[in-house]
Coordinates of C-alpha atoms in Angstrom, one line a residue:
M601 CA 0.0 0.0 0.0
T602 CA 1.3 3.4 -1.0
H603 CA 2.3 5.6 2.1
P604 CA 0.3 8.9 2.3
L605 CA 3.7 10.7 2.4
H606 CA 4.6 9.3 -1.1
T607 CA 1.1 10.2 -2.4
L608 CA 1.4 13.8 -1.1
L609 CA 4.7 14.3 -2.9
A610 CA 3.5 12.5 -6.1
Q611 CA 0.6 14.9 -6.3
H612 CA 3.3 17.6 -6.8
G613 CA 5.7 15.6 -9.0
Q614 CA 8.1 15.1 -6.2
D615 CA 7.6 11.3 -5.6
H616 CA 11.4 10.9 -6.4
R617 CA 12.2 12.7 -3.1
S618 CA 10.1 10.4 -1.0
P619 CA 11.9 9.3 2.2
N620 CA 11.4 5.6 1.7
R621 CA 14.0 4.5 4.1
L622 CA 12.5 6.7 6.8
I623 CA 8.9 5.4 6.1
E624 CA 10.0 1.8 6.5
R625 CA 12.2 2.2 9.5
F626 CA 10.6 5.1 11.4
P627 CA 6.8 4.9 10.7
R628 CA 5.8 7.0 13.5
I629 CA 8.1 9.9 12.5
A630 CA 6.8 9.4 8.9
G631 CA 3.2 9.7 10.1
R632 CA 4.0 12.9 11.9
L633 CA 5.4 14.3 8.7
V634 CA 2.0 13.6 7.0
D635 CA 0.2 15.3 9.9
L636 CA 2.4 18.4 9.5
W637 CA 2.2 18.5 5.7
G638 CA 1.6 22.1 4.4
S639 CA 2.1 23.8 7.7
E640 CA 4.8 26.1 9.0
A641 CA 5.5 23.8 11.9
M642 CA 7.1 21.3 9.4
G643 CA 10.4 23.2 9.2
A644 CA 10.7 23.3 13.0
Y645 CA 10.0 19.7 13.3
L646 CA 12.5 18.7 10.6
E647 CA 15.2 20.8 12.2
S648 CA 14.6 19.2 15.7
L649 CA 15.0 15.8 14.0
M650 CA 18.2 16.7 12.3
I651 CA 19.8 18.6 15.2
M652 CA 19.2 15.9 17.8
D653 CA 20.1 18.2 20.7
R654 CA 18.3 16.0 23.3
P655 CA 20.4 13.6 25.3
D656 CA 17.7 10.9 25.0
R657 CA 18.1 10.6 21.2
Q658 CA 20.7 8.5 19.5
G659 CA 20.5 10.3 16.1
F660 CA 19.6 9.0 12.7
P661 CA 21.9 7.0 10.3
P662 CA 23.4 9.2 7.6
E663 CA 21.1 8.0 4.9
I664 CA 18.0 8.8 7.0
G665 CA 19.5 12.4 7.8
M666 CA 20.0 12.8 4.0
E667 CA 16.5 11.7 3.3
L668 CA 15.1 14.2 5.8
M669 CA 17.1 17.0 4.2
I670 CA 15.9 16.0 0.7
F671 CA 12.3 15.8 2.0
G672 CA 12.5 19.1 3.6
N673 CA 13.7 20.8 0.6
A674 CA 10.8 19.2 -1.5
H675 CA 8.3 20.4 1.0
D676 CA 9.7 23.9 0.9
D677 CA 9.6 23.8 -3.0
I678 CA 6.1 22.8 -2.9
L679 CA 5.0 25.5 -0.6
N680 CA 6.7 28.1 -2.6
Q681 CA 5.2 27.1 -5.9
P682 CA 3.2 29.9 -7.5
A683 CA -0.6 29.3 -7.7
P684 CA -1.7 27.6 -10.8
S685 CA -3.6 29.9 -13.3
A686 CA -7.2 29.4 -13.8
G687 CA -6.6 27.5 -17.0
V688 CA -4.5 25.0 -15.2
W689 CA -7.3 24.6 -12.6
D690 CA -9.8 24.0 -15.2
H691 CA -7.7 21.2 -16.6
V692 CA -7.1 19.7 -13.2
R693 CA -10.9 19.9 -12.4
E694 CA -11.8 18.2 -15.8
S695 CA -9.3 15.5 -15.4
A696 CA -10.6 14.8 -11.8
V697 CA -14.2 14.6 -13.0
D698 CA -13.2 12.1 -15.7
A699 CA -11.3 10.0 -13.3
L700 CA -14.2 9.9 -10.8
E701 CA -16.6 8.9 -13.7
K702 CA -14.3 6.0 -14.6
L703 CA -14.7 4.9 -11.0
G704 CA -18.6 5.1 -11.4
L705 CA -18.6 8.2 -9.1
R706 CA -19.8 11.7 -9.5
P707 CA -18.4 15.0 -8.0
T708 CA -21.5 15.4 -5.8
V709 CA -21.9 15.8 -2.0
G710 CA -23.7 12.4 -1.8
D711 CA -21.0 10.5 -3.5
F712 CA -18.2 12.2 -1.7
H713 CA -19.6 11.4 1.7
R714 CA -20.5 7.8 0.7
S715 CA -16.9 7.4 -0.5
V716 CA -15.5 8.4 2.8
S717 CA -16.2 5.0 4.2
Q718 CA -14.2 3.0 1.7
A719 CA -12.3 5.3 -0.7
T720 CA -8.5 5.5 -0.8
P721 CA -6.9 8.9 -0.2
E722 CA -6.2 9.1 -3.9
T723 CA -10.0 9.0 -4.6
L724 CA -10.8 11.4 -2.0
Q725 CA -8.3 13.9 -3.6
L726 CA -10.2 13.6 -6.8
Y727 CA -13.3 15.1 -5.2
L728 CA -11.3 18.1 -4.0
D729 CA -9.7 18.4 -7.4
A730 CA -13.0 18.3 -9.0
G731 CA -14.1 21.3 -7.0
M732 CA -15.8 19.7 -4.0
K733 CA -15.2 21.6 -0.7
V734 CA -14.0 19.5 2.0
D735 CA -16.7 20.6 4.5
H736 CA -19.5 20.7 1.8
A737 CA -22.5 19.7 3.9
D738 CA -25.6 17.7 2.8
E739 CA -29.2 18.5 3.5
N740 CA -28.9 17.4 7.1
G741 CA -25.7 19.5 7.8
W742 CA -23.5 16.5 7.7
T743 CA -20.0 17.0 6.5
A744 CA -17.6 14.2 5.3
L745 CA -15.7 14.4 8.6
M746 CA -19.0 13.7 10.3
R747 CA -19.7 10.7 8.1
A748 CA -16.2 9.4 8.7
S749 CA -16.6 9.8 12.5
F750 CA -20.0 8.0 12.5
D751 CA -18.7 5.1 10.5
G752 CA -15.4 4.9 12.3
S753 CA -13.4 5.5 9.2
M754 CA -10.1 6.5 10.9
G755 CA -8.0 6.8 7.8
S756 CA -10.4 9.1 6.1
A757 CA -11.1 11.1 9.1
Q758 CA -7.3 11.8 9.3
W759 CA -7.1 12.6 5.7
L760 CA -9.9 15.1 5.9
L761 CA -8.3 16.9 9.0
R762 CA -5.2 17.2 7.1
H763 CA -7.0 18.8 4.2
G764 CA -8.7 21.4 6.5
A765 CA -12.0 19.8 7.6
D766 CA -13.5 21.9 10.3
I767 CA -13.8 20.0 13.6
H768 CA -16.2 22.2 15.3
L769 CA -18.8 22.1 12.6
R770 CA -22.3 21.0 13.7
D771 CA -25.2 19.3 11.8
R772 CA -28.7 20.5 11.9
G773 CA -29.3 18.6 15.1
G774 CA -26.3 20.5 16.7
Y775 CA -24.1 17.4 16.7
T776 CA -20.2 17.5 16.0
P777 CA -18.0 14.7 14.6
L778 CA -17.1 13.8 18.2
H779 CA -20.7 13.2 19.2
W780 CA -21.0 10.6 16.4
A781 CA -17.8 8.9 17.1
A782 CA -18.6 8.7 20.9
L783 CA -22.1 7.5 20.2
N784 CA -20.8 4.6 18.0
G785 CA -17.9 3.6 20.2
Y786 CA -15.0 4.4 17.8
E787 CA -12.3 4.9 20.3
S788 CA -9.5 5.6 18.1
V789 CA -11.5 8.4 16.2
V790 CA -12.5 9.9 19.6
E791 CA -8.9 10.0 20.6
M792 CA -7.8 11.6 17.3
L793 CA -10.7 14.2 17.4
I794 CA -9.8 15.2 21.0
G795 CA -6.1 15.4 20.1
A796 CA -7.1 17.7 17.2
G797 CA -9.1 20.1 19.6
A798 CA -12.7 18.9 19.5
G799 CA -14.8 20.4 22.2
V800 CA -15.5 17.7 24.7
N801 CA -18.4 19.7 26.3
A802 CA -20.1 20.7 23.2
G803 CA -23.8 20.2 23.6
S804 CA -26.3 19.4 20.7
N805 CA -29.5 21.4 20.1
S806 CA -31.1 18.9 22.7
G807 CA -28.2 19.3 25.1
F808 CA -26.7 16.0 24.6
T809 CA -22.7 16.0 25.0
A810 CA -20.4 13.4 23.7
L811 CA -20.2 12.0 27.3
I812 CA -23.9 11.5 27.6
Q813 CA -24.0 9.7 24.2
A814 CA -21.1 7.4 25.1
A815 CA -22.5 6.6 28.5
S816 CA -26.0 5.8 27.0
R817 CA -24.3 3.1 24.7
G818 CA -21.9 1.7 27.4
H819 CA -18.7 2.7 25.9
L820 CA -16.5 2.7 28.9
A821 CA -13.2 3.4 27.2
I822 CA -14.5 6.5 25.6
V823 CA -16.3 7.6 28.8
K824 CA -12.8 7.4 30.5
R825 CA -11.1 9.4 27.7
L826 CA -13.7 12.0 27.6
I827 CA -13.6 12.6 31.4
A828 CA -9.8 12.7 31.2
A829 CA -10.0 15.4 28.5
G830 CA -12.3 17.5 30.7
A831 CA -15.9 16.4 30.0
M832 CA -18.1 17.7 32.6
V833 CA -19.6 14.4 34.3
D834 CA -22.8 16.2 35.6
A835 CA -23.6 18.1 32.3
S836 CA -27.3 17.7 31.6
T837 CA -29.9 18.3 28.9
P838 CA -32.5 20.9 29.4
E839 CA -34.9 18.2 30.5
G840 CA -32.4 16.9 33.1
W841 CA -30.7 13.9 31.6
T842 CA -27.2 13.3 32.7
A843 CA -24.7 10.7 31.6
L844 CA -25.4 8.7 34.8
H845 CA -29.2 8.7 34.2
K846 CA -28.4 7.2 30.8
A847 CA -25.8 4.6 32.1
V848 CA -28.2 3.4 34.8
A849 CA -31.3 3.4 32.5
N850 CA -29.5 1.1 30.0
R851 CA -27.9 -1.0 32.7
H852 CA -24.4 -0.1 31.9
T853 CA -23.1 -0.7 35.5
D854 CA -19.3 -0.4 34.6
V855 CA -20.0 3.0 33.1
A856 CA -22.3 4.1 36.0
V857 CA -19.5 3.1 38.5
R858 CA -16.8 5.1 36.7
L859 CA -19.0 8.2 36.6
L860 CA -19.7 7.9 40.3
D861 CA -16.0 7.6 40.9
H862 CA -15.6 11.0 39.1
G863 CA -18.3 12.7 41.1
A864 CA -21.5 12.1 39.1
N865 CA -24.6 13.0 41.2
P866 CA -27.0 10.1 41.8
E867 CA -29.7 12.5 42.9
A868 CA -29.6 14.6 39.8
R869 CA -33.2 15.1 38.9
H870 CA -34.9 14.9 35.6
Q871 CA -37.9 17.1 34.9
D872 CA -40.2 14.0 35.5
G873 CA -38.8 13.6 38.8
S874 CA -36.6 10.6 38.2
T875 CA -32.9 10.4 39.4
P876 CA -30.2 7.7 38.6
Y877 CA -31.0 6.3 42.1
T878 CA -34.7 5.9 41.5
I879 CA -34.1 4.4 38.0
A880 CA -31.8 1.9 39.5
A881 CA -34.2 1.1 42.2
Q882 CA -37.2 0.8 40.0
S883 CA -35.3 -1.6 37.7
G884 CA -34.0 -3.8 40.2
Q885 CA -30.4 -2.9 40.2
Q886 CA -29.9 -3.4 44.0
R887 CA -26.0 -3.4 44.1
L888 CA -26.0 -0.4 42.1
C889 CA -28.4 1.3 44.5
E890 CA -26.2 0.2 47.5
L891 CA -23.2 1.7 45.7
M892 CA -25.1 5.0 45.2
L893 CA -26.1 5.2 48.9
L894 CA -22.5 4.4 50.0
T895 CA -21.1 7.1 47.6
Q896 CA -23.5 9.7 49.0
S897 CA -22.6 8.8 52.6
V898 CA -18.9 9.1 52.0
R899 CA -19.3 12.4 50.2
L900 CA -21.5 13.8 53.1
R901 CA -19.0 12.6 55.6
D902 CA -16.1 14.2 53.6
R903 CA -17.9 17.5 53.6
H904 CA -17.8 17.6 57.4

């Protein structure tokens, strides 16, 4: 499989300057170069790799150092290329449309979003070359990044972010890409979105946060990650639903215990009067009820 770094260089006729040995022997560094592609931070990162002024680094073999230098020059050359004329862009667009048609695809929002789940980076690039905007939304306000997050398409989500996808956009329901990844349990996508700056406490139009959604489905690992990233444990919808309500109602005991450990309130009241405790009691979750009572007792004692 062609490495994304090679693909990026090839798009500008610079594939002969691809750092093949680096890609093979230092894949994590190659991945970081992909993440920094097109940014001003690339130069500083390459310089830090080549200077090796930290005592915990042993330095690269000469052939790897040479590849880094050649790659850095190629990246600079690409960034400094003059913008193509309108005529050139017309040719690029027409070629991309033709290439999509040969694949049985059209440069439409629907086809672009459907392709996110299974297309190669090369195919996704064709859509952009054909004039598609990376954040072009469908009639429901969904962007390609939302679709990738909903489907757990990690590779496509990474590609979209590298090409400028807005992580903070919301669909018509007010949901962000993080909401959808959390709801469907895609831990790696959640991790990536948080790392890219997604707002962990963003609420939908109905007030649902990513934590409430993850708790409702029992995704313990995602609940842990969201809390670690600063998610408010007792954030509630206007009606009063909290993550603990949802975890208890759906019998996700492990999630409920984790939320209690982080201070969730078992007496938080929904507008119909129900609390996590009453829901547990009415559904026969006796041990969870006992844990909630013990938790409240300990908290009361600690206050005094």
